[in-house]
Amino acid sequence: MSLRTTLGNSLGGAGQVVLGLAILAALLAGLHLAPATSGASASPGPAAQGGPPSSAGRQDPYQDKVADYGVCRGTDPACYHDWDLPRTTDGRVRVLVFTATGVSRHAHLGPLLPAGMNPPLTSAHVAQNAVIRWGQEYGFEVDWTEDVRQLDAPAKLAPYDAVVFLSNSRTMLDDASQTALLQYVRSGGGFVAVHNTLGAMYHWPWFQGLLGGANFYDHGPHRDGQVLTVDRRDTSTTDLPRRWDFRDEWYNLEPFPTGVRFLAEVDTDTIGSGTGFNGNPGHAGEHPVSWCQYYDGGRAWVTSLGHDPAAWTADSTLPGADSFKTHVVGGILSAAGERPFCR
């Protein structure tokens, strides 16, 4: 006979009620209650997630409190799926550039492209032409499209070592292409996001997490500034100067990136007021422009830079254009697995 039954018989009905309440109280006291998240654990602070600690006397920027998005993400390579797939053993580096836009369209993308894969480009498509030119120079093959039907099945993305989402905006993926992208990343695929892709697919939490838990909110005037290379160990930064001139819109981000390795920031003392057109006060003292992370089995490299068409043109006279090229090419090759990633 159990101890509870023995005590219950001796205490009677009222005693059993008291005993039951006591046992319930003891069980509740032993529980460790934690706030709910979408994944396995709550989001740690910026220093624990790989980002730099806050400066003395300055509050941490806003961070999304649900920062894992239900997947393995961050700077730990254990989050990567190193699967033995044909694309990793074929001796080629293949990249797909996707430039579909939902609402706004940046000048560096040129006019809308017709359907299909590798449609004809004009001289106005300076960003697409730049990636093709860089691929020829650095030894990677480039396909390009704005046709979402070219992304509607995992098998269509599977041959690529990296997909480059370049200045997409708002909603440009349908259900089939979202599924294909998710499956591609989970198979160890490389993902690169450039400039206005931070302003795309706001309603899809998984995609926001792929971007580092960040979204474009607004920006101030298009203006000159100086980029600080804050991590020079990475493939995309090792050949960059510690400080370089550039011109951009300097995106304000809300939420602020979490769980990532910051690679470059803009020196906020060089751009004046950070207040954006929708009222975001900016990120004085800590304004990241590029970062990387492992995400849900894949690799993700993200930069908010690249607004000015002169950053993409051949023989550009824009200060910092060569550094921007080196930075983006390094991001593509590292996300593709051709060079070390996110060190």
Coordinates of C-alpha atoms in Angstrom, one line a residue:
M1 CA 0.0 0.0 0.0
S2 CA 1.3 3.4 -1.0
L3 CA 2.3 6.1 1.6
R4 CA -0.5 8.4 0.1
T5 CA -3.1 5.6 0.6
T6 CA -2.0 4.8 4.1
L7 CA -2.1 8.5 5.1
G8 CA -5.5 9.0 3.4
N9 CA -7.1 6.1 5.3
S10 CA -5.9 7.4 8.6
L11 CA -6.8 11.1 7.9
G12 CA -10.2 10.6 6.4
G13 CA -11.9 12.6 3.6
A14 CA -10.9 16.1 4.9
G15 CA -7.4 14.9 5.4
Q16 CA -7.1 13.6 1.8
V17 CA -8.1 17.1 0.5
V18 CA -5.5 18.8 2.6
L19 CA -2.9 16.2 1.6
G20 CA -3.7 16.7 -2.1
L21 CA -3.4 20.4 -1.9
A22 CA 0.0 20.1 -0.1
I23 CA 1.3 17.7 -2.8
L24 CA 0.1 20.1 -5.6
A25 CA 1.9 23.1 -3.9
A26 CA 5.1 21.1 -3.6
L27 CA 5.0 20.2 -7.3
L28 CA 4.4 23.8 -8.4
A29 CA 7.2 25.0 -6.2
G30 CA 9.6 22.6 -8.0
L31 CA 8.8 23.9 -11.5
H32 CA 11.1 26.4 -13.3
L33 CA 8.8 28.6 -15.2
A34 CA 10.1 30.7 -18.2
P35 CA 8.6 33.0 -20.7
A36 CA 7.4 31.4 -23.9
T37 CA 9.4 31.7 -27.1
S38 CA 9.0 30.3 -30.6
G39 CA 12.0 28.1 -30.1
A40 CA 14.0 26.1 -27.6
S41 CA 15.3 29.0 -25.5
A42 CA 14.8 32.7 -24.8
S43 CA 17.0 35.2 -26.6
P44 CA 20.3 36.0 -24.8
G45 CA 21.7 39.5 -24.7
P46 CA 23.8 41.0 -27.6
A47 CA 27.2 40.0 -26.1
A48 CA 26.1 36.4 -25.6
Q49 CA 24.7 36.2 -29.2
G50 CA 28.0 37.3 -30.8
G51 CA 27.3 41.0 -31.1
P52 CA 29.4 43.6 -29.5
P53 CA 28.5 44.7 -25.9
S54 CA 26.9 48.1 -25.5
S55 CA 29.0 51.1 -24.8
A56 CA 29.0 52.4 -21.2
G57 CA 26.0 54.6 -20.4
R58 CA 24.1 53.7 -23.6
Q59 CA 21.0 51.5 -23.5
D60 CA 20.9 48.4 -25.7
P61 CA 19.0 48.9 -29.0
Y62 CA 15.6 47.3 -29.3
Q63 CA 15.9 43.6 -30.0
D64 CA 13.3 41.1 -31.0
K65 CA 12.5 39.1 -27.9
V66 CA 11.7 36.0 -30.0
A67 CA 15.1 35.7 -31.6
D68 CA 15.6 32.1 -32.5
Y69 CA 12.5 31.8 -34.8
G70 CA 12.2 28.1 -33.9
V71 CA 15.4 27.1 -35.7
C72 CA 19.1 26.7 -34.9
R73 CA 20.8 30.1 -35.6
G74 CA 23.8 32.1 -34.7
T75 CA 27.5 32.0 -35.1
D76 CA 28.0 28.3 -34.0
P77 CA 28.8 26.1 -37.1
A78 CA 26.8 23.3 -35.4
C79 CA 23.7 25.0 -36.8
Y80 CA 25.0 24.2 -40.4
H81 CA 23.9 21.1 -42.3
D82 CA 27.0 19.8 -44.0
W83 CA 25.2 17.4 -46.3
D84 CA 27.0 15.6 -49.1
L85 CA 25.1 17.0 -52.1
P86 CA 26.0 17.1 -55.8
R87 CA 26.5 20.9 -55.8
T88 CA 29.3 20.5 -53.2
T89 CA 31.2 18.0 -55.3
D90 CA 30.8 19.2 -58.9
G91 CA 33.8 21.5 -58.9
R92 CA 31.7 24.5 -59.8
V93 CA 30.4 27.5 -57.9
R94 CA 27.0 28.5 -59.1
V95 CA 25.0 31.5 -57.9
L96 CA 21.4 32.6 -58.7
V97 CA 20.6 36.3 -58.5
F98 CA 17.0 37.0 -57.7
T99 CA 15.8 40.7 -58.2
A100 CA 12.0 40.5 -58.2
T101 CA 10.4 43.5 -56.5
G102 CA 7.0 43.9 -54.9
V103 CA 6.4 47.6 -54.7
S104 CA 9.4 50.0 -54.8
R105 CA 12.3 49.3 -57.1
H106 CA 15.8 50.7 -56.8
A107 CA 17.5 52.4 -59.7
H108 CA 20.4 50.0 -59.7
L109 CA 18.1 47.1 -60.7
G110 CA 17.0 48.9 -63.9
P111 CA 13.6 48.2 -65.5
L112 CA 11.5 45.1 -64.8
L113 CA 12.9 42.0 -66.4
P114 CA 10.8 39.6 -68.5
A115 CA 9.9 36.1 -67.3
G116 CA 12.3 33.2 -67.5
M117 CA 15.9 32.5 -66.6
N118 CA 18.7 34.8 -67.7
P119 CA 16.6 37.3 -69.7
P120 CA 18.4 40.0 -71.7
L121 CA 19.9 42.8 -69.6
T122 CA 20.4 46.4 -70.6
S123 CA 23.1 48.8 -69.4
A124 CA 20.6 50.1 -66.8
H125 CA 20.7 46.8 -65.0
V126 CA 23.9 47.8 -63.3
A127 CA 23.6 45.6 -60.2
Q128 CA 22.8 42.4 -62.1
N129 CA 25.6 43.2 -64.6
A130 CA 28.0 43.8 -61.7
V131 CA 27.4 40.4 -60.1
I132 CA 27.9 38.7 -63.5
R133 CA 31.1 40.7 -64.1
W134 CA 32.4 39.8 -60.6
G135 CA 31.6 36.2 -61.2
Q136 CA 33.7 36.2 -64.3
E137 CA 36.5 37.8 -62.4
Y138 CA 36.4 35.6 -59.3
G139 CA 35.4 32.3 -60.9
F140 CA 31.8 31.8 -60.1
E141 CA 28.9 31.2 -62.5
V142 CA 25.9 33.5 -62.4
D143 CA 22.2 33.0 -63.4
W144 CA 19.6 35.7 -62.9
T145 CA 15.9 36.0 -62.8
E146 CA 12.9 37.9 -61.5
D147 CA 10.5 35.1 -62.3
V148 CA 9.2 33.6 -59.1
R149 CA 8.3 30.4 -61.1
Q150 CA 12.1 29.8 -61.4
L151 CA 12.1 29.3 -57.6
D152 CA 8.9 27.2 -57.2
A153 CA 10.5 23.9 -56.3
P154 CA 13.4 22.9 -54.2
A155 CA 15.0 21.0 -57.1
K156 CA 15.3 24.3 -59.0
L157 CA 17.4 25.9 -56.3
A158 CA 19.3 22.7 -55.3
P159 CA 22.2 23.1 -58.0
Y160 CA 23.2 26.6 -56.7
D161 CA 25.8 27.1 -54.0
A162 CA 24.3 30.4 -53.1
V163 CA 21.2 32.5 -53.9
V164 CA 21.6 36.3 -53.9
F165 CA 18.4 38.2 -53.1
L166 CA 19.3 41.7 -54.4
S167 CA 17.1 44.7 -53.4
N168 CA 13.8 42.9 -53.4
S169 CA 10.9 44.7 -51.8
R170 CA 7.8 43.9 -49.9
T171 CA 6.1 40.6 -51.0
M172 CA 7.7 39.0 -54.0
L173 CA 7.6 35.3 -53.0
D174 CA 4.5 33.0 -53.2
D175 CA 3.9 29.9 -51.2
A176 CA 5.7 27.6 -53.5
S177 CA 8.9 29.7 -53.7
Q178 CA 8.8 30.2 -49.9
T179 CA 8.8 26.5 -49.4
A180 CA 11.6 26.0 -51.9
L181 CA 13.8 28.7 -50.3
L182 CA 13.2 27.1 -46.8
Q183 CA 14.1 23.7 -48.1
Y184 CA 17.2 25.0 -49.9
V185 CA 18.5 26.7 -46.8
R186 CA 17.8 23.7 -44.7
S187 CA 19.9 21.6 -47.1
G188 CA 23.0 23.8 -46.3
G189 CA 22.4 26.4 -49.0
G190 CA 24.0 29.8 -49.0
F191 CA 21.8 32.9 -48.8
V192 CA 23.0 36.5 -49.5
A193 CA 20.8 39.5 -48.9
V194 CA 21.7 42.9 -50.3
H195 CA 20.2 46.3 -49.5
N196 CA 16.4 46.5 -49.9
T197 CA 15.9 42.8 -49.3
L198 CA 15.8 43.9 -45.7
G199 CA 12.6 45.5 -46.7
A200 CA 11.0 42.3 -48.1
M201 CA 8.6 39.6 -46.8
Y202 CA 7.8 41.4 -43.5
H203 CA 5.0 39.0 -42.8
W204 CA 7.1 35.9 -42.9
P205 CA 8.9 35.4 -39.6
W206 CA 11.2 32.7 -40.9
F207 CA 12.5 35.1 -43.5
Q208 CA 13.0 37.9 -40.9
G209 CA 15.1 35.4 -38.9
L210 CA 17.1 34.6 -42.0
L211 CA 18.0 38.3 -42.3
G212 CA 19.3 38.2 -38.7
G213 CA 16.0 39.0 -37.0
A214 CA 16.1 42.5 -38.6
N215 CA 14.0 44.6 -41.0
F216 CA 14.4 47.9 -42.8
Y217 CA 12.4 50.6 -41.1
D218 CA 13.5 53.9 -42.7
H219 CA 16.6 55.9 -43.5
G220 CA 17.8 59.4 -43.6
P221 CA 19.1 61.3 -46.7
H222 CA 21.3 59.5 -49.2
R223 CA 24.7 60.8 -48.0
D224 CA 28.4 60.3 -47.5
G225 CA 29.7 58.4 -44.5
Q226 CA 32.5 56.1 -43.4
V227 CA 32.2 52.4 -42.9
L228 CA 34.1 50.8 -40.0
T229 CA 35.3 47.2 -40.6
V230 CA 34.6 45.8 -37.1
D231 CA 35.6 42.1 -37.8
R232 CA 38.5 41.6 -40.1
R233 CA 38.7 37.8 -39.7
D234 CA 35.9 37.1 -42.1
T235 CA 36.4 36.4 -45.8
S236 CA 34.3 39.4 -46.7
T237 CA 36.3 41.8 -44.6
T238 CA 39.9 40.5 -44.3
D239 CA 41.0 42.6 -47.4
L240 CA 39.1 45.7 -46.4
P241 CA 40.6 48.8 -44.8
R242 CA 39.6 49.4 -41.2
R243 CA 37.7 52.6 -42.3
W244 CA 36.5 53.4 -45.8
D245 CA 34.4 56.1 -47.4
F246 CA 31.1 55.3 -49.0
R247 CA 27.7 56.8 -49.9
D248 CA 24.4 55.1 -49.0
E249 CA 21.0 55.5 -47.4
W250 CA 22.2 54.0 -44.1
Y251 CA 19.2 51.9 -43.2
N252 CA 17.7 52.1 -39.8
L253 CA 16.7 48.6 -38.6
E254 CA 13.7 47.6 -36.4
P255 CA 14.1 45.1 -35.0
F256 CA 17.9 45.3 -34.5
P257 CA 19.9 42.3 -35.6
T258 CA 20.4 39.6 -33.0
G259 CA 22.4 36.4 -32.8
V260 CA 24.7 37.4 -35.6
R261 CA 28.4 38.3 -36.1
F262 CA 28.7 42.0 -37.0
L263 CA 31.2 42.6 -39.8
A264 CA 30.9 46.3 -40.6
E265 CA 29.2 49.4 -39.2
V266 CA 28.8 53.0 -40.3
D267 CA 30.5 55.5 -38.1
T268 CA 27.5 57.5 -37.0
D269 CA 29.6 60.5 -36.3
T270 CA 30.2 60.8 -40.0
I271 CA 26.5 60.8 -41.2
G272 CA 24.9 63.5 -39.0
S273 CA 21.5 62.9 -37.6
G274 CA 20.3 59.3 -37.9
T275 CA 16.6 60.1 -37.8
G276 CA 14.7 58.5 -40.7
F277 CA 11.8 59.6 -42.7
N278 CA 9.4 57.5 -40.5
G279 CA 10.8 58.8 -37.3
N280 CA 13.3 56.1 -36.3
P281 CA 16.0 57.9 -34.2
G282 CA 18.8 55.8 -35.8
H283 CA 21.5 53.8 -34.0
A284 CA 24.0 56.3 -32.7
G285 CA 27.2 54.7 -31.7
E286 CA 26.4 51.2 -33.0
H287 CA 24.9 51.1 -36.5
P288 CA 25.6 47.7 -38.3
V289 CA 25.6 47.5 -42.0
S290 CA 26.8 43.9 -42.6
W291 CA 26.6 40.7 -40.6
C292 CA 26.5 36.9 -41.0
Q293 CA 25.0 33.9 -39.2
Y294 CA 24.3 30.2 -39.6
Y295 CA 20.5 29.7 -40.0
D296 CA 18.3 26.6 -40.0
G297 CA 21.0 24.5 -41.6
G298 CA 22.3 27.1 -44.1
R299 CA 24.6 30.1 -44.2
A300 CA 23.3 33.7 -44.4
W301 CA 25.3 36.8 -45.2
V302 CA 23.5 40.2 -45.2
T303 CA 24.4 43.8 -46.0
S304 CA 22.2 46.9 -46.1
L305 CA 24.7 48.6 -48.4
G306 CA 24.4 49.1 -52.1
H307 CA 21.9 51.9 -52.8
D308 CA 23.9 54.1 -55.1
P309 CA 24.1 52.8 -58.7
A310 CA 27.7 54.0 -58.8
A311 CA 28.6 51.3 -56.3
W312 CA 27.8 48.7 -59.0
T313 CA 29.2 50.3 -62.2
A314 CA 32.5 49.3 -63.8
D315 CA 35.3 51.7 -63.2
S316 CA 33.3 53.6 -60.7
T317 CA 34.6 56.8 -59.2
L318 CA 32.4 56.5 -56.1
P319 CA 34.7 56.5 -53.0
G320 CA 34.6 53.0 -51.5
A321 CA 33.2 51.2 -54.6
D322 CA 36.2 48.8 -54.7
S323 CA 35.8 48.0 -51.0
F324 CA 32.1 47.4 -51.5
K325 CA 32.8 45.0 -54.4
T326 CA 35.4 43.1 -52.3
H327 CA 32.9 43.0 -49.4
V328 CA 30.0 41.6 -51.5
V329 CA 32.1 39.1 -53.5
G330 CA 33.6 37.8 -50.2
G331 CA 30.1 37.4 -48.8
I332 CA 28.9 35.5 -51.9
L333 CA 31.9 33.2 -52.0
S334 CA 31.8 32.5 -48.2
A335 CA 28.0 31.9 -48.2
A336 CA 28.6 29.5 -51.2
G337 CA 31.1 27.5 -49.2
E338 CA 34.0 28.4 -51.5
R339 CA 35.7 30.3 -48.7
P340 CA 35.6 30.2 -44.9
F341 CA 32.3 31.6 -43.6
C342 CA 31.5 33.9 -40.7
R343 CA 34.7 33.6 -38.8

